[in-house]
GROMACS .gro file of C-alpha atoms in nm:
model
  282
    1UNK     CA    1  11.266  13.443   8.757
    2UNK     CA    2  11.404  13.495   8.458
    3UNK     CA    3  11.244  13.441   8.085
    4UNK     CA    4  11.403  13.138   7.972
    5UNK     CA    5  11.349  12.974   8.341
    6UNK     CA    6  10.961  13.121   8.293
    7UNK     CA    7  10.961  12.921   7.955
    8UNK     CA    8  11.088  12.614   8.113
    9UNK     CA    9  10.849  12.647   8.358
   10UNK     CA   10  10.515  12.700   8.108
   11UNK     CA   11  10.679  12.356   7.966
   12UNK     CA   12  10.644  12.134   8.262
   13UNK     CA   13  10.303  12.379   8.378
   14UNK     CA   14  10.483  12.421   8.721
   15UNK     CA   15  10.797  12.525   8.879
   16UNK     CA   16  10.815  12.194   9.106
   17UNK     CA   17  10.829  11.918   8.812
   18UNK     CA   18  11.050  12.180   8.602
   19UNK     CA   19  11.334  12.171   8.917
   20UNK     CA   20  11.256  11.846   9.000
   21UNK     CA   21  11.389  11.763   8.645
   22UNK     CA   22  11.631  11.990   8.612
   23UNK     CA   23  11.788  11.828   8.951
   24UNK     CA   24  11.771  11.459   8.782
   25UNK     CA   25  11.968  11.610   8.494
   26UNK     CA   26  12.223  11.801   8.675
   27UNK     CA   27  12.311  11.353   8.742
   28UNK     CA   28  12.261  11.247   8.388
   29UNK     CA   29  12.520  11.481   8.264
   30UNK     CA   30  12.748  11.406   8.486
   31UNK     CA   31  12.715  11.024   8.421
   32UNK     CA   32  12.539  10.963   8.759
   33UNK     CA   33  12.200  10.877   8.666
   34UNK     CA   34  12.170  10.557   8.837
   35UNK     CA   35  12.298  10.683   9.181
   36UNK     CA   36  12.003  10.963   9.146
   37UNK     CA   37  11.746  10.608   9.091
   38UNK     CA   38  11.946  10.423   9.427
   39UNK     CA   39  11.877  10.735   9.639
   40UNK     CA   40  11.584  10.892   9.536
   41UNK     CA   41  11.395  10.524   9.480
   42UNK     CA   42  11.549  10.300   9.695
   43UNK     CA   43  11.660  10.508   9.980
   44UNK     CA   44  12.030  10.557   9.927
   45UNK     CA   45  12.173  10.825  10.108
   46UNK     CA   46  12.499  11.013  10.206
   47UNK     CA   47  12.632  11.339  10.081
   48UNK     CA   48  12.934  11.182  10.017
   49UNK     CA   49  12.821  10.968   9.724
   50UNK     CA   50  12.706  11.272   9.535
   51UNK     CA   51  12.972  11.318   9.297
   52UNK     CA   52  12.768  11.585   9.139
   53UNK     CA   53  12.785  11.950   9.208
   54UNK     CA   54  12.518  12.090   9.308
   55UNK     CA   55  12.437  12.433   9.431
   56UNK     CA   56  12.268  12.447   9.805
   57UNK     CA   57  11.910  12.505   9.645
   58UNK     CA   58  11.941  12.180   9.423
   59UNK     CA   59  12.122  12.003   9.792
   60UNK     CA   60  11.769  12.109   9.912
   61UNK     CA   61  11.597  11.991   9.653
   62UNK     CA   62  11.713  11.667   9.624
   63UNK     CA   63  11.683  11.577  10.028
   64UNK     CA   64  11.299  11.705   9.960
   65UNK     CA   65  11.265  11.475   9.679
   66UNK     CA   66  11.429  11.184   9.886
   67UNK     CA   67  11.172  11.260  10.154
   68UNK     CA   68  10.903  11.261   9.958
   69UNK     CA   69  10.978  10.933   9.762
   70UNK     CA   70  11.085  10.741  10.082
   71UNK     CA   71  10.738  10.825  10.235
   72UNK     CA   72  10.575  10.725   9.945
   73UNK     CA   73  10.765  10.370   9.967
   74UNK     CA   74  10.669  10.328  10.308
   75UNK     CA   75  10.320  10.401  10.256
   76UNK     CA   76  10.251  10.187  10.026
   77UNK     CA   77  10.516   9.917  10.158
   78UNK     CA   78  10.281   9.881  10.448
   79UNK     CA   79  10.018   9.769  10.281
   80UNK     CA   80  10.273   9.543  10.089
   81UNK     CA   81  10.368   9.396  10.414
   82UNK     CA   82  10.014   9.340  10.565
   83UNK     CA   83   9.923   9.088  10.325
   84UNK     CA   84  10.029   8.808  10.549
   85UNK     CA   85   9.963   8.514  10.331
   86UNK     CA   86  10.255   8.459  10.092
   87UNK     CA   87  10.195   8.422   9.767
   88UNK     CA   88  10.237   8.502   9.413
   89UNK     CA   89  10.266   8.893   9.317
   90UNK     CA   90  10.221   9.072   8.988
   91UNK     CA   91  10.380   9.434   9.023
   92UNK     CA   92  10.182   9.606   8.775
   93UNK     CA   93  10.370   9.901   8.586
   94UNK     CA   94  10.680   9.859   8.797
   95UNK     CA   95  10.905  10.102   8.681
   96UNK     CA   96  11.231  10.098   8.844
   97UNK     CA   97  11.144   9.786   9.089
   98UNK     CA   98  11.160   9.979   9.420
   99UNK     CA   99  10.812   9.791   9.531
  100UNK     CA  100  10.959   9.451   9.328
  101UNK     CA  101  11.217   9.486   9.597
  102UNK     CA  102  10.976   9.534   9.900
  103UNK     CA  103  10.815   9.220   9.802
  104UNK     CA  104  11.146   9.029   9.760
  105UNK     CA  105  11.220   9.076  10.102
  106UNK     CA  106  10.895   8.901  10.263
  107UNK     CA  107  10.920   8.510  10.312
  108UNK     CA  108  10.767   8.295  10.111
  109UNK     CA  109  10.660   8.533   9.825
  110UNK     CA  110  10.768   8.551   9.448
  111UNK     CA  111  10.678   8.863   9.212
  112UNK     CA  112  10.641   8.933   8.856
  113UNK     CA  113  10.697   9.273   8.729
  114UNK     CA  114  10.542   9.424   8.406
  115UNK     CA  115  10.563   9.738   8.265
  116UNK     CA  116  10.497   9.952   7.927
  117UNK     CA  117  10.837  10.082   7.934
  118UNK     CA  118  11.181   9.844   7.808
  119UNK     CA  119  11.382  10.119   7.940
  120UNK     CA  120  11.236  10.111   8.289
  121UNK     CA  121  11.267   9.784   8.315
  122UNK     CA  122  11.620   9.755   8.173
  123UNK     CA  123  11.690  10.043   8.519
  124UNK     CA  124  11.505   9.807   8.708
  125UNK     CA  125  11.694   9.496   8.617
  126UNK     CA  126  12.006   9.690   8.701
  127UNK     CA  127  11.893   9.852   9.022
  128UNK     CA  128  11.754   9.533   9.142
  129UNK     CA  129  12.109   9.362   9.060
  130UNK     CA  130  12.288   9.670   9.254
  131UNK     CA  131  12.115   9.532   9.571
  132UNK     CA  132  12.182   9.184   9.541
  133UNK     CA  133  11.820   9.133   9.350
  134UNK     CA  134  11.940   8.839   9.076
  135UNK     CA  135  11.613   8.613   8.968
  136UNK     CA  136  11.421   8.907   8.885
  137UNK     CA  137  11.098   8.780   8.644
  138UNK     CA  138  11.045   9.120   8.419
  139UNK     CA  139  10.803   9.126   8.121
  140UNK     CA  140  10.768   9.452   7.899
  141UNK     CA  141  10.374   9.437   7.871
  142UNK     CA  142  10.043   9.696   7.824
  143UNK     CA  143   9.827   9.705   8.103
  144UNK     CA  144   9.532   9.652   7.862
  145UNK     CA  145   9.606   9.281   7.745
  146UNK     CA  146   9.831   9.119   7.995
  147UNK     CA  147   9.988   8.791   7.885
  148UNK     CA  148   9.902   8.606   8.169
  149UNK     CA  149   9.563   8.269   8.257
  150UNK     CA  150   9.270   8.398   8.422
  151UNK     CA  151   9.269   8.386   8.858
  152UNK     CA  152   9.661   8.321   8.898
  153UNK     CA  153   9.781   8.594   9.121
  154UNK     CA  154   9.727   8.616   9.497
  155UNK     CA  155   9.825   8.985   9.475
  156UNK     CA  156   9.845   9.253   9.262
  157UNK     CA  157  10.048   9.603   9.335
  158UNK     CA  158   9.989   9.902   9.092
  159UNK     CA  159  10.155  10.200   9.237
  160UNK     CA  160  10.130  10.536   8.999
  161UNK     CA  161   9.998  10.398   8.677
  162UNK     CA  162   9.602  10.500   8.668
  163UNK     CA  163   9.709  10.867   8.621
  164UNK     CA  164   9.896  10.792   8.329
  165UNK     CA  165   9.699  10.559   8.105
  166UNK     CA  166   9.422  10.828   8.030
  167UNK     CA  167   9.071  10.787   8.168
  168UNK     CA  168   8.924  10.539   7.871
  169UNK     CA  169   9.185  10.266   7.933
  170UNK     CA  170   9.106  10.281   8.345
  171UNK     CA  171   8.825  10.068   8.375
  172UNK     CA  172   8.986   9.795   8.126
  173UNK     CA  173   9.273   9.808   8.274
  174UNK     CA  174   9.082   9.715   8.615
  175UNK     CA  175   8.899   9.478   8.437
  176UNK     CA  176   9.218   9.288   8.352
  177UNK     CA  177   9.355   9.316   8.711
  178UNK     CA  178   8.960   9.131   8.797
  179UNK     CA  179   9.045   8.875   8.536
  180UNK     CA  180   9.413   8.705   8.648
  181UNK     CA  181   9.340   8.745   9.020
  182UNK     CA  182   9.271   8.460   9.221
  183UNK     CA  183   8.932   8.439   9.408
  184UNK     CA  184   8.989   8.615   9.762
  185UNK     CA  185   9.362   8.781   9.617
  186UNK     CA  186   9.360   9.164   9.672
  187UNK     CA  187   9.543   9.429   9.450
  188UNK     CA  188   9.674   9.722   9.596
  189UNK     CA  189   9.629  10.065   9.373
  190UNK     CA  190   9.797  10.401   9.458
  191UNK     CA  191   9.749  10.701   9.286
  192UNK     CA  192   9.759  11.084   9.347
  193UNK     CA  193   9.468  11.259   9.434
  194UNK     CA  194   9.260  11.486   9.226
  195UNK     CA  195   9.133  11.681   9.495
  196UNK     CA  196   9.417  11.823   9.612
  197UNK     CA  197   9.614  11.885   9.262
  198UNK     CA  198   9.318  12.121   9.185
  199UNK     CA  199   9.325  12.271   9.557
  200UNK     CA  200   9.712  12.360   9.562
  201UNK     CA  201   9.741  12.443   9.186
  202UNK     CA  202   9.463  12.766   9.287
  203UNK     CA  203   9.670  12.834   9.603
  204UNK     CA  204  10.012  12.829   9.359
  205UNK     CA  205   9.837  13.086   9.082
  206UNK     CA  206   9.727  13.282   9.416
  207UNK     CA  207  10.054  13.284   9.584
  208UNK     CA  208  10.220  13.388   9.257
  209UNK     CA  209   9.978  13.655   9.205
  210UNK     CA  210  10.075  13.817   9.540
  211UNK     CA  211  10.481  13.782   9.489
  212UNK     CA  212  10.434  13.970   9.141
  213UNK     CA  213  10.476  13.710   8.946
  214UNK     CA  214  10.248  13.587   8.646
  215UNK     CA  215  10.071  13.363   8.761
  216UNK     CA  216   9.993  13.175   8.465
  217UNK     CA  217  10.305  12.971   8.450
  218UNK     CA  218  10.148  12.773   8.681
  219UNK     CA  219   9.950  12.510   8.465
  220UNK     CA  220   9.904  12.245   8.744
  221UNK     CA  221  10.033  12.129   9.043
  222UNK     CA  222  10.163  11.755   8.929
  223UNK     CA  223  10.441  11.642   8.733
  224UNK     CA  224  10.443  11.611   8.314
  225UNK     CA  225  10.256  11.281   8.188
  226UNK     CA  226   9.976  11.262   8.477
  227UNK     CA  227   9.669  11.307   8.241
  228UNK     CA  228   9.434  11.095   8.387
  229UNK     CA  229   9.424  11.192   8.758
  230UNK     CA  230   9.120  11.113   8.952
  231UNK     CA  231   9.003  11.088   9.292
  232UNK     CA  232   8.897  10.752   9.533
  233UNK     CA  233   8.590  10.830   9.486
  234UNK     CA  234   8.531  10.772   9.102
  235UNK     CA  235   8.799  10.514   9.140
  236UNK     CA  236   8.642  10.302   9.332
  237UNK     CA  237   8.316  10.335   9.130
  238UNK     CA  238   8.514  10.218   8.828
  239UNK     CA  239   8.645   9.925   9.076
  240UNK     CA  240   8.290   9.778   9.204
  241UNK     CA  241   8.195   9.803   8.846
  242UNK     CA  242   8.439   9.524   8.741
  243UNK     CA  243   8.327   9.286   9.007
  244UNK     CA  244   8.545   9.412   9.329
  245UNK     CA  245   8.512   9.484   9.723
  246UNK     CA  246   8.696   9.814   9.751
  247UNK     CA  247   8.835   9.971  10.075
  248UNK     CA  248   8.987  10.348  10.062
  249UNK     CA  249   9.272  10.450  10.242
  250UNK     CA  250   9.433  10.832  10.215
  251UNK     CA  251   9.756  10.983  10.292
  252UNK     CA  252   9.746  11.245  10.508
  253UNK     CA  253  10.131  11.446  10.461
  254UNK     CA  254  10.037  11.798  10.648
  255UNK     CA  255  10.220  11.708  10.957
  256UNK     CA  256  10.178  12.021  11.114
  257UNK     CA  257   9.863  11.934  11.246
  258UNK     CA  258   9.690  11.620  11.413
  259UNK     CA  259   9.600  11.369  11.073
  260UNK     CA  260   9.271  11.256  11.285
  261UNK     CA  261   9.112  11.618  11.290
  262UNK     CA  262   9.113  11.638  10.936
  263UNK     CA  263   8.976  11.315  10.938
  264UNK     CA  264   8.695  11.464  11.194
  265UNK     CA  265   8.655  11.737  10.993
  266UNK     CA  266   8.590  11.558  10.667
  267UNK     CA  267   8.874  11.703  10.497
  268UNK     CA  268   9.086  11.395  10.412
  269UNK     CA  269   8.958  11.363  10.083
  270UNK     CA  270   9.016  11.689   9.975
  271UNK     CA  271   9.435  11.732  10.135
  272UNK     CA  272   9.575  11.400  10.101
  273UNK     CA  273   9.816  11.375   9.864
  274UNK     CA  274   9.707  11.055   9.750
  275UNK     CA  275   9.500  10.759   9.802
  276UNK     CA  276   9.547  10.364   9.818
  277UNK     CA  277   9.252  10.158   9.744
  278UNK     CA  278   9.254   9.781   9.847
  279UNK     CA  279   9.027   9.608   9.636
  280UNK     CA  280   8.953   9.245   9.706
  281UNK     CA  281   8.761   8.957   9.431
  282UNK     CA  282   8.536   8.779   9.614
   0.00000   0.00000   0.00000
C-alpha cells in the first residue's frame, strides 16, 4: 500500500469502509450517484448500466457490496413480511427508503418514514419515485422527540440507527418507540453486532501483522459514524427496561459451514454479523 492510501485508510480506521467509499465516489464524480443508491439499495443490477469506469478490483468491489446489501434487505424484509396483520408502519431512520419500499408492496399496509437527515430523505423521495413509489409520507425528524400521539403505530421498523445515535440517546430513543406503539404492535430493530466487530477487527491487525504490513491502520472493523455499537444482549436489556417483550434473532453470513452448528456450539452470538430483535408492547 502506498502512504497516501495508508493515510486514507487511518481516516476511515479500515481498509473496507475506505474502498467502500472510494467505490461510491468513483459514481459521484461521474454524475452517477443515484444509479450507485438503485443498485447497491434497491437491487439494481446489470453491468451494462454502469456508465462508470471502473477498474476490475472496484467491478469486484461493487458486486460484494451489492451482495452484501441485498442480503441485508432480505433479512430484514422477512421479518417485514411476517407481520401478517396490515397495518400502519413508522420506518424509523429510513434513509434512502429501500425498507419504505418493502412495506409498500404488502396489501393493505401504509408507512411513514422519518429520518434525521433532509438529504436522505430528499434520495429517498427520488428513489422511491424511480420505482413508481408516488404518495410517499416523509418527515425529517430526531429519534428522541418524534412528532407523533401516543399508541398509533401497529409497527415500527428501525434498521441501522442504534449504532449511530451514541449509547445515552438508546434507551430514549426506545422509550419513544414504547410510547407511539399500539398495544400488541411490534417494532423490528436491526443493528450490527458488537461481538463480532471486536472479533474480526483482532483477526484484521493479526492478518496485517503477518503480510508485513502495520497493522495499526486498522482502527476497527465497521464503517465511519457507527459509535454506538452494541450487542443483543445489552440491547435487549435496554428494551425490557422500557416496558417490552423482546425476542432475538442473529444473522449467521459464514456460509461455508452449517448455520445450526454454530448455533449448537453457542457461537452465534459471537459471528453473526448482526442481530434483529422483535420487541412486542403488551
Amino acid at each position: 500500500m502506498g502512504s497516501i492510501e495508508n493515510d486514507k485508510i487511518k481516516e476511515f480506521g479500515n481498509p473496507s469502509a475506505y474502498r467502500e467509499n472510494r467505490l461510491y465516489h468513483l459514481f459521484a464524480e461521474h454524475g452517477q450517484e443515484d444509479l450507485y443508491y438503485r443498485m447497491v439499495f434497491y437491487g439494481l443490477s446489470g453491468d451494462e448500466l454502469i456508465n462508470v469506469p471502473l477498474s476490475d478490483k472496484y467491478r469486484a468491489l461493487l458486486s460484494k457490496v451489492v451482495k452484501h446489501q441485498q442480503k441485508r434487505v432480505e433479512n430484514i424484509s422477512r421479518f417485514i413480511g411476517s407481520m401478517k396483520v396490515p397495518g400502519l408502519w413508522l420506518d424509523l431512520g429510513c434513509g434512502l427508503g429501500q425498507f419504505m419500499n418493502q412495506v409498500i408492496k404488502l396489501e393493505r399496509n401504509d408507512v411513514i418514514g422519518s429520518d434525521v437527515s433532509v438529504n436522505s430523505l430528499r434520495k429517498a423521495r427520488s428513489l422511491l419515485n424511480h420505482f413508481g413509489v408516488r404518495d410517499i409520507k416523509l418527515i425529517n425528524q430526531d429519534p428522541i422527540k418524534l412528532p407523533f400521539r401516543d399508541n398509533v403505530f401497529k409497527y415500527i421498523l428501525s434498521a441501522d440507527v442504534f449504532e449511530h445515535v451514541g449509547y445515552d440517546k438508546q434507551k430514549m430513543i426506545a422509550s419513544e418507540i414504547h410510547r407511539i406503539l399500539r398495544k400488541g404492535g411490534q417494532a423490528i430493530i436491526h443493528t450490527p453486532n458488537l461481538n463480532r466487530v471486536i472479533i474480526t477487527t483482532v483477526l484484521k491487525k493479526v492478518y496485517y501483522l503477518f503480510k508485513g504490513i502495520n497493522p495499526f491502520i486498522i482502527k476497527h472493523s465497521f464503517p465511519i459514524g457507527h459509535n454506538s455499537l452494541t450487542t443483543a444482549r445489552k440491547l435487549t436489556r435496554i428494551c425490557n427496561s422500557v416496558g417490552f417483550k423482546t425476542e432475538s434473532y442473529y444473522q449467521i453470513d459464514w456460509t461455508f459451514y452449517d448455520r445450526s452448528k454454530w448455533i449448537l456450539l453457542g457461537l452465534d452470538h459471537l459471528l453473526s454479523r448482526s442481530f434483529i430483535l422483535v420487541l412486542t408492547k403488551e
